[in-house]
PDB file of C-alpha atoms in Angstrom:
ATOM      1  CA  ASN B  82     121.738  70.745  92.921  1.00 76.00           C
ATOM      2  CA  SER B  83     123.839  69.755  89.908  1.00 81.00           C
ATOM      3  CA  HIS B  84     122.397  72.606  87.820  1.00 83.00           C
ATOM      4  CA  LEU B  85     123.874  75.409  89.966  1.00 89.00           C
ATOM      5  CA  LYS B  86     125.924  78.014  88.116  1.00 90.00           C
ATOM      6  CA  PRO B  87     128.668  80.190  89.614  1.00 92.00           C
ATOM      7  CA  TYR B  88     127.553  83.475  91.187  1.00 91.00           C
ATOM      8  CA  THR B  89     128.661  86.623  89.321  1.00 95.00           C
ATOM      9  CA  SER B  90     128.755  90.221  90.488  1.00 95.00           C
ATOM     10  CA  THR B  91     129.725  93.123  88.252  1.00 97.00           C
ATOM     11  CA  THR B  92     130.157  96.609  89.750  1.00 97.00           C
ATOM     12  CA  THR B  93     130.689  99.991  88.123  1.00 98.00           C
ATOM     13  CA  GLU B  94     131.786 102.688  90.568  1.00 97.00           C
ATOM     14  CA  ALA B  95     132.849 106.290  90.312  1.00 98.00           C
ATOM     15  CA  GLY B  96     133.929 108.556  93.077  1.00 98.00           C
ATOM     16  CA  ILE B  97     135.971 111.443  94.321  1.00 98.00           C
ATOM     17  CA  GLU B  98     138.173 111.863  97.389  1.00 98.00           C
ATOM     18  CA  LEU B  99     139.256 115.262  98.716  1.00 97.00           C
ATOM     19  CA  GLN B 100     141.604 116.192 101.561  1.00 97.00           C
ATOM     20  CA  MET B 101     141.863 119.830 102.598  1.00 97.00           C
ATOM     21  CA  LEU B 102     143.420 122.033 105.301  1.00 96.00           C
ATOM     22  CA  LYS B 103     146.521 119.854 105.706  1.00 94.00           C
ATOM     23  CA  ASN B 104     144.371 116.660 105.848  1.00 94.00           C
ATOM     24  CA  ARG B 105     142.244 117.975 108.681  1.00 97.00           C
ATOM     25  CA  LEU B 106     139.068 117.926 106.564  1.00 98.00           C
ATOM     26  CA  GLY B 107     138.179 115.215 104.058  1.00 98.00           C
ATOM     27  CA  LEU B 108     135.362 114.093 101.809  1.00 98.00           C
ATOM     28  CA  ASP B 109     134.882 110.776  99.996  1.00 98.00           C
ATOM     29  CA  PHE B 110     131.915 110.346  97.636  1.00 98.00           C
ATOM     30  CA  ALA B 111     131.056 107.352  95.480  1.00 98.00           C
ATOM     31  CA  VAL B 112     128.236 106.212  93.199  1.00 98.00           C
ATOM     32  CA  TYR B 113     127.863 102.567  92.221  1.00 98.00           C
ATOM     33  CA  ASP B 114     125.812 100.186  90.113  1.00 98.00           C
ATOM     34  CA  ARG B 115     126.128  96.469  90.954  1.00 97.00           C
ATOM     35  CA  LYS B 116     124.513  93.699  88.971  1.00 97.00           C
ATOM     36  CA  THR B 117     124.447  90.224  90.520  1.00 95.00           C
ATOM     37  CA  THR B 118     123.469  87.165  88.531  1.00 94.00           C
ATOM     38  CA  ASN B 119     123.064  83.551  89.578  1.00 92.00           C
ATOM     39  CA  ASP B 120     123.240  84.274  93.307  1.00 87.00           C
ATOM     40  CA  ILE B 121     122.937  80.957  95.167  1.00 88.00           C
ATOM     41  CA  VAL B 122     120.002  80.939  97.667  1.00 83.00           C
ATOM     42  CA  ASN B 123     118.341  78.362  99.888  1.00 80.00           C
ATOM     43  CA  THR B 124     114.579  78.616  99.472  1.00 78.00           C
ATOM     44  CA  ALA B 125     111.590  76.876 101.028  1.00 72.00           C
ATOM     45  CA  ILE B 126     109.502  74.523  98.878  1.00 76.00           C
ATOM     46  CA  SER B 127     106.380  72.497  99.457  1.00 74.00           C
ATOM     47  CA  SER B 128     107.012  69.609 101.847  1.00 79.00           C
ATOM     48  CA  THR B 129     104.856  67.424  99.572  1.00 84.00           C
ATOM     49  CA  SER B 130     107.941  67.192  97.351  1.00 84.00           C
ATOM     50  CA  GLY B 131     109.689  65.217 100.098  1.00 86.00           C
ATOM     51  CA  TYR B 132     112.021  68.127 100.901  1.00 85.00           C
ATOM     52  CA  ASN B 133     111.646  71.392 102.823  1.00 82.00           C
ATOM     53  CA  ASN B 134     114.252  73.481 100.959  1.00 82.00           C
ATOM     54  CA  VAL B 135     116.048  73.667  97.640  1.00 83.00           C
ATOM     55  CA  ILE B 136     119.277  75.433  96.711  1.00 88.00           C
ATOM     56  CA  LEU B 137     118.979  77.282  93.396  1.00 85.00           C
ATOM     57  CA  ASN B 138     120.332  80.220  91.416  1.00 87.00           C
ATOM     58  CA  LEU B 139     118.563  83.532  91.752  1.00 83.00           C
ATOM     59  CA  GLY B 140     118.348  85.184  88.323  1.00 88.00           C
ATOM     60  CA  LYS B 141     119.394  88.830  88.607  1.00 95.00           C
ATOM     61  CA  VAL B 142     119.500  91.520  91.351  1.00 95.00           C
ATOM     62  CA  ASP B 143     120.398  95.162  90.744  1.00 97.00           C
ATOM     63  CA  ASN B 144     121.869  97.416  93.427  1.00 97.00           C
ATOM     64  CA  LYS B 145     122.381 101.125  92.894  1.00 98.00           C
ATOM     65  CA  GLY B 146     123.593 103.517  95.476  1.00 98.00           C
ATOM     66  CA  ILE B 147     125.640 106.364  96.807  1.00 98.00           C
ATOM     67  CA  GLU B 148     128.119 106.617  99.702  1.00 98.00           C
ATOM     68  CA  LEU B 149     129.358 109.782 101.399  1.00 98.00           C
ATOM     69  CA  GLN B 150     132.037 109.998 104.063  1.00 98.00           C
ATOM     70  CA  LEU B 151     133.140 113.152 105.840  1.00 98.00           C
ATOM     71  CA  ASN B 152     136.110 113.187 108.171  1.00 97.00           C
ATOM     72  CA  GLY B 153     137.745 115.883 110.190  1.00 97.00           C
ATOM     73  CA  VAL B 154     140.246 116.658 112.896  1.00 97.00           C
ATOM     74  CA  PRO B 155     138.637 119.643 114.681  1.00 96.00           C
ATOM     75  CA  VAL B 156     141.137 119.557 117.547  1.00 96.00           C
ATOM     76  CA  LYS B 157     144.837 118.713 117.136  1.00 95.00           C
ATOM     77  CA  SER B 158     147.804 119.465 119.357  1.00 95.00           C
ATOM     78  CA  SER B 159     151.019 117.654 120.255  1.00 94.00           C
ATOM     79  CA  LYS B 160     149.293 115.776 123.098  1.00 96.00           C
ATOM     80  CA  PHE B 161     145.603 115.667 122.202  1.00 97.00           C
ATOM     81  CA  SER B 162     143.500 115.185 119.061  1.00 96.00           C
ATOM     82  CA  LEU B 163     139.880 114.564 118.165  1.00 97.00           C
ATOM     83  CA  ASN B 164     139.090 112.732 114.926  1.00 97.00           C
ATOM     84  CA  VAL B 165     135.487 112.640 113.684  1.00 98.00           C
ATOM     85  CA  ASN B 166     134.225 110.481 110.840  1.00 98.00           C
ATOM     86  CA  TYR B 167     130.644 110.450 109.526  1.00 98.00           C
ATOM     87  CA  ASN B 168     129.379 108.223 106.743  1.00 98.00           C
ATOM     88  CA  ILE B 169     126.012 107.685 105.111  1.00 98.00           C
ATOM     89  CA  ALA B 170     125.018 105.340 102.309  1.00 98.00           C
ATOM     90  CA  TYR B 171     121.856 104.718 100.312  1.00 98.00           C
ATOM     91  CA  ASN B 172     121.277 101.459  98.446  1.00 97.00           C
ATOM     92  CA  ASP B 173     118.296 100.715  96.223  1.00 97.00           C
ATOM     93  CA  ASN B 174     118.070  97.035  95.312  1.00 96.00           C
ATOM     94  CA  LYS B 175     115.603  95.252  93.062  1.00 96.00           C
ATOM     95  CA  VAL B 176     115.018  91.633  92.102  1.00 95.00           C
ATOM     96  CA  VAL B 177     114.973  91.828  88.323  1.00 96.00           C
ATOM     97  CA  ARG B 178     114.625  88.161  87.499  1.00 94.00           C
ATOM     98  CA  LEU B 179     114.320  84.888  89.409  1.00 91.00           C
ATOM     99  CA  ALA B 180     114.927  81.322  88.332  1.00 83.00           C
ATOM    100  CA  PRO B 181     113.062  80.267  85.182  1.00 83.00           C
ATOM    101  CA  GLY B 182     109.339  79.735  85.856  1.00 84.00           C
ATOM    102  CA  LEU B 183     109.367  81.590  89.201  1.00 86.00           C
ATOM    103  CA  SER B 184     108.129  85.102  89.969  1.00 91.00           C
ATOM    104  CA  SER B 185     108.535  84.795  93.786  1.00 91.00           C
ATOM    105  CA  ILE B 186     110.507  82.581  96.150  1.00 88.00           C
ATOM    106  CA  GLN B 187     110.189  82.289  99.910  1.00 88.00           C
ATOM    107  CA  LEU B 188     113.407  82.718 101.893  1.00 86.00           C
ATOM    108  CA  ALA B 189     111.949  82.417 105.394  1.00 87.00           C
ATOM    109  CA  ALA B 190     108.690  82.378 107.343  1.00 88.00           C
ATOM    110  CA  THR B 191     107.498  83.190 110.851  1.00 90.00           C
ATOM    111  CA  VAL B 192     105.736  80.721 113.127  1.00 86.00           C
ATOM    112  CA  ASN B 193     102.329  79.938 111.622  1.00 82.00           C
ATOM    113  CA  ASN B 194     103.358  81.738 108.426  1.00 85.00           C
ATOM    114  CA  TYR B 195     101.960  85.127 109.478  1.00 86.00           C
ATOM    115  CA  GLY B 196     104.980  86.806 107.887  1.00 93.00           C
ATOM    116  CA  LEU B 197     107.245  85.844 105.029  1.00 94.00           C
ATOM    117  CA  LEU B 198     110.612  86.961 103.701  1.00 93.00           C
ATOM    118  CA  ASN B 199     110.354  86.722  99.886  1.00 93.00           C
ATOM    119  CA  ASN B 200     112.278  87.566  96.772  1.00 92.00           C
ATOM    120  CA  THR B 201     109.720  88.722  94.220  1.00 94.00           C
ATOM    121  CA  GLU B 202     110.433  90.031  90.765  1.00 95.00           C
ATOM    122  CA  GLY B 203     110.174  93.818  90.711  1.00 95.00           C
ATOM    123  CA  MET B 204     110.439  94.133  94.519  1.00 96.00           C
ATOM    124  CA  SER B 205     113.374  94.754  96.867  1.00 95.00           C
ATOM    125  CA  PHE B 206     115.622  91.832  97.764  1.00 92.00           C
ATOM    126  CA  GLY B 207     114.208  90.143 100.894  1.00 92.00           C
ATOM    127  CA  ALA B 208     110.845  91.931 100.921  1.00 96.00           C
ATOM    128  CA  ILE B 209     108.766  91.368 104.063  1.00 97.00           C
ATOM    129  CA  TYR B 210     105.196  90.157 103.520  1.00 96.00           C
ATOM    130  CA  THR B 211     102.431  89.646 106.035  1.00 95.00           C
ATOM    131  CA  THR B 212      98.726  88.889 106.246  1.00 93.00           C
ATOM    132  CA  GLY B 213      96.013  90.892 107.920  1.00 91.00           C
ATOM    133  CA  MET B 214      92.570  90.103 109.259  1.00 92.00           C
ATOM    134  CA  LEU B 215      89.666  90.225 106.831  1.00 95.00           C
ATOM    135  CA  LYS B 216      87.067  92.843 107.777  1.00 96.00           C
ATOM    136  CA  ASN B 217      83.484  93.228 106.693  1.00 96.00           C
ATOM    137  CA  ALA B 218      81.882  96.418 105.322  1.00 96.00           C
ATOM    138  CA  SER B 219      81.367  97.671 108.893  1.00 96.00           C
ATOM    139  CA  GLY B 220      85.047  97.262 109.739  1.00 95.00           C
ATOM    140  CA  GLN B 221      84.556  94.257 111.979  1.00 96.00           C
ATOM    141  CA  VAL B 222      86.901  91.280 111.879  1.00 96.00           C
ATOM    142  CA  VAL B 223      85.467  88.273 110.031  1.00 97.00           C
ATOM    143  CA  PHE B 224      85.870  84.936 111.843  1.00 96.00           C
ATOM    144  CA  ASN B 225      85.903  81.423 110.353  1.00 95.00           C
ATOM    145  CA  SER B 226      82.702  79.709 111.550  1.00 95.00           C
ATOM    146  CA  THR B 227      84.483  76.339 111.933  1.00 95.00           C
ATOM    147  CA  THR B 228      87.693  77.356 113.732  1.00 94.00           C
ATOM    148  CA  ASN B 229      86.497  80.649 115.264  1.00 94.00           C
ATOM    149  CA  LEU B 230      89.839  82.176 114.141  1.00 91.00           C
ATOM    150  CA  PRO B 231      90.041  85.433 112.186  1.00 92.00           C
ATOM    151  CA  VAL B 232      90.053  84.987 108.391  1.00 94.00           C
ATOM    152  CA  ALA B 233      93.435  85.993 107.007  1.00 92.00           C
ATOM    153  CA  THR B 234      93.855  88.302 104.025  1.00 94.00           C
ATOM    154  CA  PRO B 235      96.286  87.518 101.210  1.00 94.00           C
ATOM    155  CA  TYR B 236      99.971  88.373 101.780  1.00 94.00           C
ATOM    156  CA  VAL B 237     100.940  91.987 101.085  1.00 94.00           C
ATOM    157  CA  PRO B 238     104.407  93.588 101.066  1.00 95.00           C
ATOM    158  CA  VAL B 239     105.002  95.723 104.168  1.00 95.00           C
ATOM    159  CA  GLY B 240     108.701  96.520 104.182  1.00 94.00           C
ATOM    160  CA  LYS B 241     112.321  95.735 103.360  1.00 95.00           C
ATOM    161  CA  SER B 242     114.533  93.371 105.280  1.00 94.00           C
ATOM    162  CA  VAL B 243     117.637  95.152 104.019  1.00 93.00           C
ATOM    163  CA  ALA B 244     117.770  98.768 105.259  1.00 94.00           C
ATOM    164  CA  PRO B 245     118.242 101.165 102.313  1.00 96.00           C
ATOM    165  CA  VAL B 246     120.000 103.850 104.421  1.00 98.00           C
ATOM    166  CA  THR B 247     122.964 103.156 106.696  1.00 98.00           C
ATOM    167  CA  MET B 248     124.990 105.672 108.585  1.00 98.00           C
ATOM    168  CA  GLY B 249     127.667 105.874 111.235  1.00 98.00           C
ATOM    169  CA  LEU B 250     129.520 108.412 113.379  1.00 98.00           C
ATOM    170  CA  THR B 251     132.929 107.596 114.856  1.00 98.00           C
ATOM    171  CA  ASN B 252     134.755 109.811 117.357  1.00 97.00           C
ATOM    172  CA  GLU B 253     138.330 109.090 118.363  1.00 97.00           C
ATOM    173  CA  PHE B 254     139.990 110.930 121.210  1.00 97.00           C
ATOM    174  CA  ARG B 255     143.775 110.633 121.533  1.00 97.00           C
ATOM    175  CA  TYR B 256     145.771 111.847 124.510  1.00 97.00           C
ATOM    176  CA  LYS B 257     149.489 111.068 124.369  1.00 95.00           C
ATOM    177  CA  ARG B 258     149.579 107.265 123.837  1.00 93.00           C
ATOM    178  CA  PHE B 259     146.003 106.635 125.026  1.00 96.00           C
ATOM    179  CA  SER B 260     143.152 106.363 122.497  1.00 97.00           C
ATOM    180  CA  LEU B 261     139.379 106.122 123.061  1.00 97.00           C
ATOM    181  CA  SER B 262     136.994 105.582 120.184  1.00 97.00           C
ATOM    182  CA  PHE B 263     133.255 105.024 119.964  1.00 96.00           C
ATOM    183  CA  LEU B 264     130.860 104.381 117.131  1.00 97.00           C
ATOM    184  CA  LEU B 265     127.196 105.188 116.724  1.00 97.00           C
ATOM    185  CA  ASP B 266     125.502 103.573 113.728  1.00 96.00           C
ATOM    186  CA  GLY B 267     122.017 103.130 112.365  1.00 97.00           C
ATOM    187  CA  LYS B 268     120.008 101.540 109.612  1.00 96.00           C
ATOM    188  CA  PHE B 269     116.816 103.071 108.334  1.00 93.00           C
TER     189      PHE B 269
END
């Protein structure tokens, strides 16, 4: 695509870092606001055009969030120490504007198009859409008389493909020159 523009990301961030009790207890807190313009994405298009995908610039995406990290050394001696680090972050993203003339673009689809991954203006980046089964007034599924398959409802947003909350807990045990570390993390 000869009309592609360079991707731009501008971030404003403020934070504070504290170390207390001879660096045995620490806190790191940050707030950020990131604006991305002209992100380059590969999106599906109608195969009647002769192509399946097109690469284009995505207008504008806003990300706002907070990050908190707590670290501590609850046990420390000449031979043994335990370091604990916990972090949690929240990110709220929103598609503000797409390419001119578009209000939604499809990034991916499931087999038979029962589910879609879309960027839609006003929604989260990579929103998940799916169909349901049409039901009559009695709550029974309506079937197509020709195919005998359930009649699908229009697509509706059902979730986010990018988890807004991430967190992790790391523990590191040190004994003399031996170190053992493990990480538990999650996305919600």
